[in-house]
Short mmCIF file of N, CA and C in Angstrom, two decimals:
data_model
loop_
_atom_site.label_atom_id
_atom_site.label_comp_id
_atom_site.label_asym_id
_atom_site.label_seq_id
_atom_site.Cartn_x
_atom_site.Cartn_y
_atom_site.Cartn_z
N GLN A 1 -43.91 12.20 29.51
CA GLN A 1 -44.32 10.89 29.35
C GLN A 1 -44.99 11.86 27.77
N VAL A 2 -45.71 11.37 26.98
CA VAL A 2 -46.26 11.90 25.80
C VAL A 2 -47.76 10.76 26.25
N GLN A 3 -48.66 11.73 26.36
CA GLN A 3 -50.19 11.21 26.31
C GLN A 3 -50.96 12.18 24.90
N LEU A 4 -52.30 10.55 24.67
CA LEU A 4 -52.68 11.12 23.36
C LEU A 4 -54.39 10.60 23.55
N ALA A 5 -54.69 11.44 23.12
CA ALA A 5 -56.21 10.99 23.34
C ALA A 5 -57.13 11.34 22.26
N GLU A 6 -57.65 10.32 21.72
CA GLU A 6 -58.53 10.72 20.34
C GLU A 6 -59.98 11.23 20.99
N SER A 7 -60.47 11.93 19.51
CA SER A 7 -61.99 12.67 19.51
C SER A 7 -62.36 12.57 18.38
N GLY A 8 -63.95 13.04 18.34
CA GLY A 8 -64.17 12.44 16.69
C GLY A 8 -64.82 11.71 16.73
N GLY A 9 -64.76 10.63 17.30
CA GLY A 9 -65.68 9.81 16.39
C GLY A 9 -67.18 9.58 16.51
N GLY A 10 -67.83 8.49 15.88
CA GLY A 10 -69.23 8.70 16.27
C GLY A 10 -69.89 7.56 15.22
N SER A 11 -71.66 7.55 14.94
CA SER A 11 -71.93 7.21 14.11
C SER A 11 -72.41 7.77 12.80
N VAL A 12 -72.10 7.34 11.81
CA VAL A 12 -73.17 7.60 10.36
C VAL A 12 -73.01 6.69 9.48
N GLN A 13 -73.84 6.86 8.39
CA GLN A 13 -74.13 6.00 7.52
C GLN A 13 -73.27 6.57 6.06
N ALA A 14 -73.24 5.36 5.64
CA ALA A 14 -72.19 4.74 4.51
C ALA A 14 -72.17 6.35 3.61
N GLY A 15 -70.91 6.45 3.17
CA GLY A 15 -70.56 7.42 1.99
C GLY A 15 -70.61 8.85 2.90
N GLU A 16 -71.11 9.03 4.39
CA GLU A 16 -70.59 10.64 4.87
C GLU A 16 -69.33 10.20 5.43
N SER A 17 -69.14 11.23 5.85
CA SER A 17 -67.57 11.75 6.48
C SER A 17 -67.18 11.84 8.10
N LEU A 18 -65.98 11.74 8.00
CA LEU A 18 -65.71 12.27 10.06
C LEU A 18 -64.71 12.48 9.87
N LYS A 19 -64.39 13.47 10.47
CA LYS A 19 -62.92 13.52 11.14
C LYS A 19 -62.29 12.94 12.77
N LEU A 20 -61.50 12.74 12.94
CA LEU A 20 -60.99 12.16 14.01
C LEU A 20 -59.76 13.03 14.15
N SER A 21 -59.37 13.65 15.80
CA SER A 21 -58.48 14.21 16.48
C SER A 21 -57.73 13.48 16.84
N CYS A 22 -56.44 13.59 17.27
CA CYS A 22 -55.91 13.19 18.49
C CYS A 22 -55.03 14.32 18.95
N SER A 23 -55.18 14.45 20.22
CA SER A 23 -54.77 15.44 21.14
C SER A 23 -53.55 14.90 21.75
N VAL A 24 -52.24 15.29 21.62
CA VAL A 24 -50.71 15.43 22.20
C VAL A 24 -50.47 15.79 22.79
N SER A 25 -50.17 15.42 23.98
CA SER A 25 -49.20 16.49 24.87
C SER A 25 -47.99 15.52 25.93
N GLY A 26 -47.00 16.34 26.33
CA GLY A 26 -45.43 15.93 27.54
C GLY A 26 -44.56 16.50 26.16
N TYR A 27 -43.97 14.97 26.08
CA TYR A 27 -43.09 15.63 25.36
C TYR A 27 -42.74 15.22 23.83
N THR A 28 -44.14 16.33 23.49
CA THR A 28 -44.54 15.93 21.99
C THR A 28 -43.43 16.36 20.89
N SER A 29 -41.98 17.05 21.32
CA SER A 29 -40.56 17.33 19.99
C SER A 29 -40.06 15.98 20.11
N SER A 30 -40.21 14.89 20.89
CA SER A 30 -39.30 13.31 20.54
C SER A 30 -40.55 11.93 19.66
N ASN A 31 -41.01 12.59 19.13
CA ASN A 31 -42.17 11.79 18.45
C ASN A 31 -41.89 11.47 16.75
N ALA A 32 -41.19 10.56 16.64
CA ALA A 32 -40.51 10.50 15.21
C ALA A 32 -41.35 10.18 14.11
N CYS A 33 -43.05 9.60 14.70
CA CYS A 33 -43.87 9.40 13.62
C CYS A 33 -45.07 9.42 14.21
N MET A 34 -46.07 9.40 13.71
CA MET A 34 -47.85 9.30 14.12
C MET A 34 -48.49 8.06 13.51
N ALA A 35 -49.47 7.61 14.18
CA ALA A 35 -49.91 6.51 13.34
C ALA A 35 -51.46 6.45 14.36
N TRP A 36 -52.59 5.94 12.94
CA TRP A 36 -53.16 5.71 13.28
C TRP A 36 -53.82 3.95 12.97
N PHE A 37 -54.36 3.26 14.07
CA PHE A 37 -54.23 1.90 13.69
C PHE A 37 -56.15 1.57 13.82
N ARG A 38 -56.70 0.92 13.45
CA ARG A 38 -57.98 0.40 13.91
C ARG A 38 -58.21 -1.01 14.49
N HIS A 39 -59.01 -1.30 14.94
CA HIS A 39 -59.47 -2.74 14.99
C HIS A 39 -60.77 -3.14 14.93
N THR A 40 -61.53 -4.15 15.26
CA THR A 40 -62.54 -4.81 14.85
C THR A 40 -62.68 -6.35 15.42
N SER A 41 -63.02 -7.19 16.29
CA SER A 41 -63.48 -7.87 17.20
C SER A 41 -63.25 -9.38 15.60
N GLY A 42 -62.42 -10.00 16.25
CA GLY A 42 -62.27 -11.40 15.54
C GLY A 42 -61.03 -11.05 13.96
N SER A 43 -60.58 -9.87 14.05
CA SER A 43 -59.65 -9.60 12.91
C SER A 43 -58.13 -8.61 13.29
N GLU A 44 -56.82 -9.21 12.73
CA GLU A 44 -55.82 -8.48 13.96
C GLU A 44 -55.60 -7.24 12.85
N ARG A 45 -55.26 -6.27 14.06
CA ARG A 45 -54.92 -4.44 14.11
C ARG A 45 -54.29 -4.53 12.78
N GLU A 46 -55.01 -3.41 12.02
CA GLU A 46 -54.57 -2.80 10.62
C GLU A 46 -54.35 -0.97 11.04
N GLY A 47 -52.77 -1.14 10.28
CA GLY A 47 -52.59 0.03 10.02
C GLY A 47 -53.19 0.86 9.08
N VAL A 48 -53.55 2.02 9.39
CA VAL A 48 -54.46 2.63 8.72
C VAL A 48 -53.42 3.66 7.65
N ALA A 49 -52.85 4.57 8.84
CA ALA A 49 -52.20 5.93 8.00
C ALA A 49 -51.06 5.90 8.97
N VAL A 50 -49.60 6.98 8.12
CA VAL A 50 -48.66 6.87 9.74
C VAL A 50 -48.32 8.28 8.47
N ILE A 51 -47.90 9.01 9.80
CA ILE A 51 -46.82 9.91 9.39
C ILE A 51 -45.63 10.55 10.08
N TYR A 52 -44.85 10.82 8.76
CA TYR A 52 -43.19 11.54 9.92
C TYR A 52 -44.05 13.31 10.11
N THR A 53 -43.46 13.17 11.93
CA THR A 53 -43.46 14.22 12.31
C THR A 53 -42.98 15.62 12.08
N SER A 54 -41.48 15.34 11.51
CA SER A 54 -40.72 15.95 10.97
C SER A 54 -40.54 17.18 9.35
N ASP A 55 -41.38 16.20 8.66
CA ASP A 55 -41.62 16.85 7.45
C ASP A 55 -42.84 16.35 6.90
N GLY A 56 -43.58 15.80 7.71
CA GLY A 56 -45.11 15.45 6.94
C GLY A 56 -45.51 14.69 6.33
N SER A 57 -44.58 13.84 5.60
CA SER A 57 -44.45 12.65 4.94
C SER A 57 -45.19 11.58 5.14
N SER A 58 -46.69 10.99 4.56
CA SER A 58 -47.73 10.10 4.86
C SER A 58 -47.97 9.30 3.87
N TYR A 59 -48.44 7.82 5.08
CA TYR A 59 -48.35 6.70 3.87
C TYR A 59 -49.74 5.97 4.14
N HIS A 60 -50.50 5.85 3.65
CA HIS A 60 -51.80 4.87 3.56
C HIS A 60 -52.46 3.69 3.37
N ALA A 61 -52.92 3.06 4.30
CA ALA A 61 -52.96 1.67 3.51
C ALA A 61 -54.26 1.59 2.60
N ASP A 62 -53.73 0.58 1.45
CA ASP A 62 -54.50 0.09 0.05
C ASP A 62 -56.12 0.71 0.68
N SER A 63 -56.73 -0.15 1.81
CA SER A 63 -57.99 -0.39 2.08
C SER A 63 -58.46 0.96 2.32
N VAL A 64 -57.75 2.02 2.68
CA VAL A 64 -58.66 3.76 2.54
C VAL A 64 -57.80 4.41 1.79
N LYS A 65 -56.77 3.90 0.54
CA LYS A 65 -55.87 5.55 0.16
C LYS A 65 -57.37 6.48 -0.28
N GLY A 66 -57.52 7.00 -1.03
CA GLY A 66 -57.89 8.05 -1.79
C GLY A 66 -59.74 8.26 -0.61
N ARG A 67 -59.28 7.56 0.35
CA ARG A 67 -60.73 7.73 0.93
C ARG A 67 -60.65 9.00 2.44
N PHE A 68 -59.55 8.46 2.81
CA PHE A 68 -58.85 9.22 4.24
C PHE A 68 -57.09 9.57 4.25
N THR A 69 -57.14 10.47 4.87
CA THR A 69 -56.35 11.74 4.75
C THR A 69 -55.49 11.69 6.10
N ILE A 70 -54.40 11.19 6.62
CA ILE A 70 -53.70 11.56 7.73
C ILE A 70 -53.01 13.27 7.63
N SER A 71 -52.70 13.73 8.21
CA SER A 71 -52.13 14.81 8.81
C SER A 71 -51.82 15.96 9.97
N GLN A 72 -51.68 16.67 10.40
CA GLN A 72 -50.74 17.00 11.52
C GLN A 72 -51.03 18.38 11.66
N ASP A 73 -51.02 18.97 12.99
CA ASP A 73 -50.90 20.80 12.97
C ASP A 73 -49.86 20.58 14.10
N ASN A 74 -48.62 20.50 13.57
CA ASN A 74 -47.76 20.53 15.09
C ASN A 74 -47.54 21.95 16.01
N ALA A 75 -47.92 22.73 15.48
CA ALA A 75 -48.01 24.04 16.11
C ALA A 75 -49.14 23.87 17.80
N ASN A 76 -50.44 22.99 16.81
CA ASN A 76 -51.49 22.90 18.18
C ASN A 76 -51.15 21.27 18.28
N ASN A 77 -50.13 20.77 18.71
CA ASN A 77 -49.60 19.21 19.56
C ASN A 77 -51.05 18.17 19.00
N THR A 78 -51.44 18.32 17.43
CA THR A 78 -52.42 17.32 17.11
C THR A 78 -52.71 16.85 15.86
N LEU A 79 -52.81 15.76 16.30
CA LEU A 79 -53.13 14.74 14.99
C LEU A 79 -54.63 14.64 14.55
N PHE A 80 -54.39 14.34 12.69
CA PHE A 80 -55.72 14.41 12.32
C PHE A 80 -55.97 13.24 11.25
N LEU A 81 -57.12 12.54 11.12
CA LEU A 81 -57.55 11.61 9.78
C LEU A 81 -58.61 11.90 9.75
N GLN A 82 -59.18 12.23 7.92
CA GLN A 82 -59.76 12.53 7.90
C GLN A 82 -60.39 11.34 6.79
N MET A 83 -61.64 11.23 7.09
CA MET A 83 -62.64 10.28 6.65
C MET A 83 -63.69 10.33 5.94
N ASN A 84 -63.40 10.20 4.61
CA ASN A 84 -64.52 10.86 3.73
C ASN A 84 -64.85 9.11 2.77
N ASN A 85 -66.09 9.14 2.53
CA ASN A 85 -66.81 8.15 2.19
C ASN A 85 -66.31 6.96 2.44
N LEU A 86 -67.20 7.26 3.96
CA LEU A 86 -66.86 5.81 5.04
C LEU A 86 -67.97 4.63 4.60
N LYS A 87 -67.47 3.08 4.80
CA LYS A 87 -67.69 2.15 4.50
C LYS A 87 -68.65 1.65 5.58
N PRO A 88 -69.59 0.44 5.27
CA PRO A 88 -69.58 -0.04 6.73
C PRO A 88 -67.94 -1.15 7.53
N LYS A 89 -67.16 -1.66 6.35
CA LYS A 89 -65.87 -2.38 6.66
C LYS A 89 -65.23 -1.31 7.36
N ASP A 90 -65.16 0.11 7.37
CA ASP A 90 -64.27 1.09 8.15
C ASP A 90 -64.95 1.43 9.39
N SER A 91 -66.14 0.14 9.55
CA SER A 91 -66.60 0.23 11.21
C SER A 91 -65.38 -0.21 12.39
N ALA A 92 -65.10 0.46 13.10
CA ALA A 92 -63.76 -0.24 13.94
C ALA A 92 -63.67 0.77 15.18
N MET A 93 -62.79 -0.17 15.98
CA MET A 93 -61.96 0.62 17.28
C MET A 93 -60.59 1.58 16.11
N TYR A 94 -60.69 2.83 16.49
CA TYR A 94 -59.77 3.88 15.95
C TYR A 94 -58.32 4.29 17.05
N TYR A 95 -57.67 3.74 16.97
CA TYR A 95 -56.34 3.95 17.95
C TYR A 95 -54.94 5.21 17.27
N CYS A 96 -54.46 6.14 17.98
CA CYS A 96 -53.93 7.02 17.26
C CYS A 96 -52.50 6.69 18.39
N ALA A 97 -50.96 6.63 17.81
CA ALA A 97 -49.94 6.24 18.24
C ALA A 97 -49.06 7.11 17.66
N ALA A 98 -47.91 6.96 18.44
CA ALA A 98 -47.12 7.88 18.26
C ALA A 98 -45.96 6.62 18.81
N ASP A 99 -44.37 7.32 18.39
CA ASP A 99 -43.06 6.57 18.89
C ASP A 99 -41.71 7.13 18.19
N GLN A 100 -40.84 7.17 19.19
CA GLN A 100 -39.92 8.22 19.10
C GLN A 100 -38.72 7.73 18.21
N SER A 101 -38.22 6.26 17.92
CA SER A 101 -37.61 5.68 16.78
C SER A 101 -38.04 5.66 15.66
N THR A 102 -36.81 6.70 14.69
CA THR A 102 -37.40 6.36 13.59
C THR A 102 -36.96 5.45 12.84
N ASP A 103 -36.97 4.42 13.32
CA ASP A 103 -36.00 3.32 12.46
C ASP A 103 -37.21 2.37 12.65
N TRP A 104 -38.03 2.52 13.49
CA TRP A 104 -39.50 1.69 13.83
C TRP A 104 -40.43 1.75 13.09
N CYS A 105 -40.42 3.36 13.06
CA CYS A 105 -41.13 4.07 12.53
C CYS A 105 -41.18 3.86 10.72
N ALA A 106 -40.27 3.26 10.40
CA ALA A 106 -39.65 3.05 8.60
C ALA A 106 -40.13 1.68 9.12
N LYS A 107 -40.13 0.56 10.08
CA LYS A 107 -40.85 -0.67 9.62
C LYS A 107 -42.52 -0.32 9.58
N LEU A 108 -42.82 0.99 10.36
CA LEU A 108 -44.38 0.38 10.83
C LEU A 108 -45.00 1.26 9.01
N VAL A 109 -43.92 2.09 8.50
CA VAL A 109 -44.65 2.04 6.94
C VAL A 109 -44.99 0.99 6.41
N ARG A 110 -43.37 0.13 6.07
CA ARG A 110 -44.27 -1.13 5.92
C ARG A 110 -44.98 -1.91 5.82
N PHE A 111 -45.25 -1.65 7.27
CA PHE A 111 -47.02 -2.46 8.28
C PHE A 111 -47.80 -1.92 7.55
N VAL A 112 -48.35 -0.39 7.25
CA VAL A 112 -48.73 0.09 6.66
C VAL A 112 -49.41 -0.32 5.47
N THR A 113 -48.43 0.34 4.65
CA THR A 113 -48.25 -0.40 3.13
C THR A 113 -48.52 -1.32 2.42
N MET A 114 -48.22 -2.24 3.24
CA MET A 114 -47.17 -3.87 2.64
C MET A 114 -47.68 -4.96 3.76
N ARG A 115 -48.24 -4.53 4.79
CA ARG A 115 -49.04 -5.36 5.62
C ARG A 115 -47.34 -6.10 6.29
N TRP A 116 -46.51 -5.93 6.14
CA TRP A 116 -45.11 -6.63 6.95
C TRP A 116 -45.16 -6.12 8.06
N PRO A 117 -44.57 -7.28 9.01
CA PRO A 117 -44.67 -7.65 10.19
C PRO A 117 -43.85 -6.00 11.27
N ILE A 118 -44.32 -6.00 12.12
CA ILE A 118 -43.49 -5.03 13.13
C ILE A 118 -42.91 -5.99 14.42
N PRO A 119 -42.10 -5.54 14.94
CA PRO A 119 -41.54 -6.39 16.04
C PRO A 119 -42.30 -5.85 16.98
N ARG A 120 -42.48 -4.52 17.73
CA ARG A 120 -43.37 -4.49 19.06
C ARG A 120 -44.23 -3.33 18.70
N GLN A 121 -45.34 -3.22 19.87
CA GLN A 121 -46.09 -2.01 19.55
C GLN A 121 -45.71 -0.74 19.13
N ALA A 122 -46.20 0.11 18.68
CA ALA A 122 -46.12 2.00 19.78
C ALA A 122 -45.77 2.05 20.83
N GLN A 123 -44.70 3.05 21.10
CA GLN A 123 -44.70 3.12 22.51
C GLN A 123 -45.81 4.27 22.99
N TYR A 124 -46.64 4.40 22.54
CA TYR A 124 -47.96 5.32 22.96
C TYR A 124 -48.83 5.39 22.40
N TRP A 125 -50.21 5.13 22.92
CA TRP A 125 -51.38 5.05 22.62
C TRP A 125 -52.57 6.13 23.24
N GLY A 126 -53.03 6.23 22.54
CA GLY A 126 -54.61 6.60 22.78
C GLY A 126 -55.18 5.39 23.31
N GLN A 127 -56.83 6.06 24.22
CA GLN A 127 -57.49 4.96 24.51
C GLN A 127 -58.45 4.49 23.36
N GLY A 128 -58.35 4.96 22.42
CA GLY A 128 -59.11 4.76 21.37
C GLY A 128 -60.53 5.10 21.00
N ILE A 129 -61.07 5.11 20.03
CA ILE A 129 -62.49 5.75 19.67
C ILE A 129 -63.50 4.92 18.68
N LEU A 130 -64.21 4.95 19.09
CA LEU A 130 -65.59 4.13 18.54
C LEU A 130 -65.99 4.22 17.07
N VAL A 131 -65.39 4.28 15.63
CA VAL A 131 -66.73 4.21 14.50
C VAL A 131 -67.55 3.60 13.79
N SER A 132 -68.73 3.46 13.63
CA SER A 132 -69.27 3.09 13.45
C SER A 132 -70.22 3.58 12.02
N VAL A 133 -70.59 2.73 11.09
CA VAL A 133 -70.85 3.00 9.80
C VAL A 133 -71.69 1.99 9.22
N SER A 134 -73.32 2.64 9.26
CA SER A 134 -74.11 2.24 8.36
C SER A 134 -74.42 1.95 7.77
N PRO A 135 -74.78 0.70 6.10
CA PRO A 135 -75.32 0.70 5.50
C PRO A 135 -76.06 1.78 4.90
#
């Protein structure tokens, strides 16, 4: 199995930064891509960023482009989301996810960058971590 666990969330003021981490355990070499999602009450889940585990190619949603950066440390089985210049609208529960299907990962890229629908949830999910940004 693949297991994910987020850490690094918290409460900050607008303009400050946070770095989220996602520890990956289990059959880690099988993951084609990893991603960060976020969700707030009353709104749909948003794909924040996605990265291909093989070559590090990454894609970010327009709402966070230039402020957030997804990265990975494959040697230590860890995924990161560096969040700079945080805004109140960034407040959400953040989830890391992974999937073994390259075809699905290609669809996820379109979901993240163009909000095209995806046919299913990612195969593996963390429990989520809260980020709260005050004005």
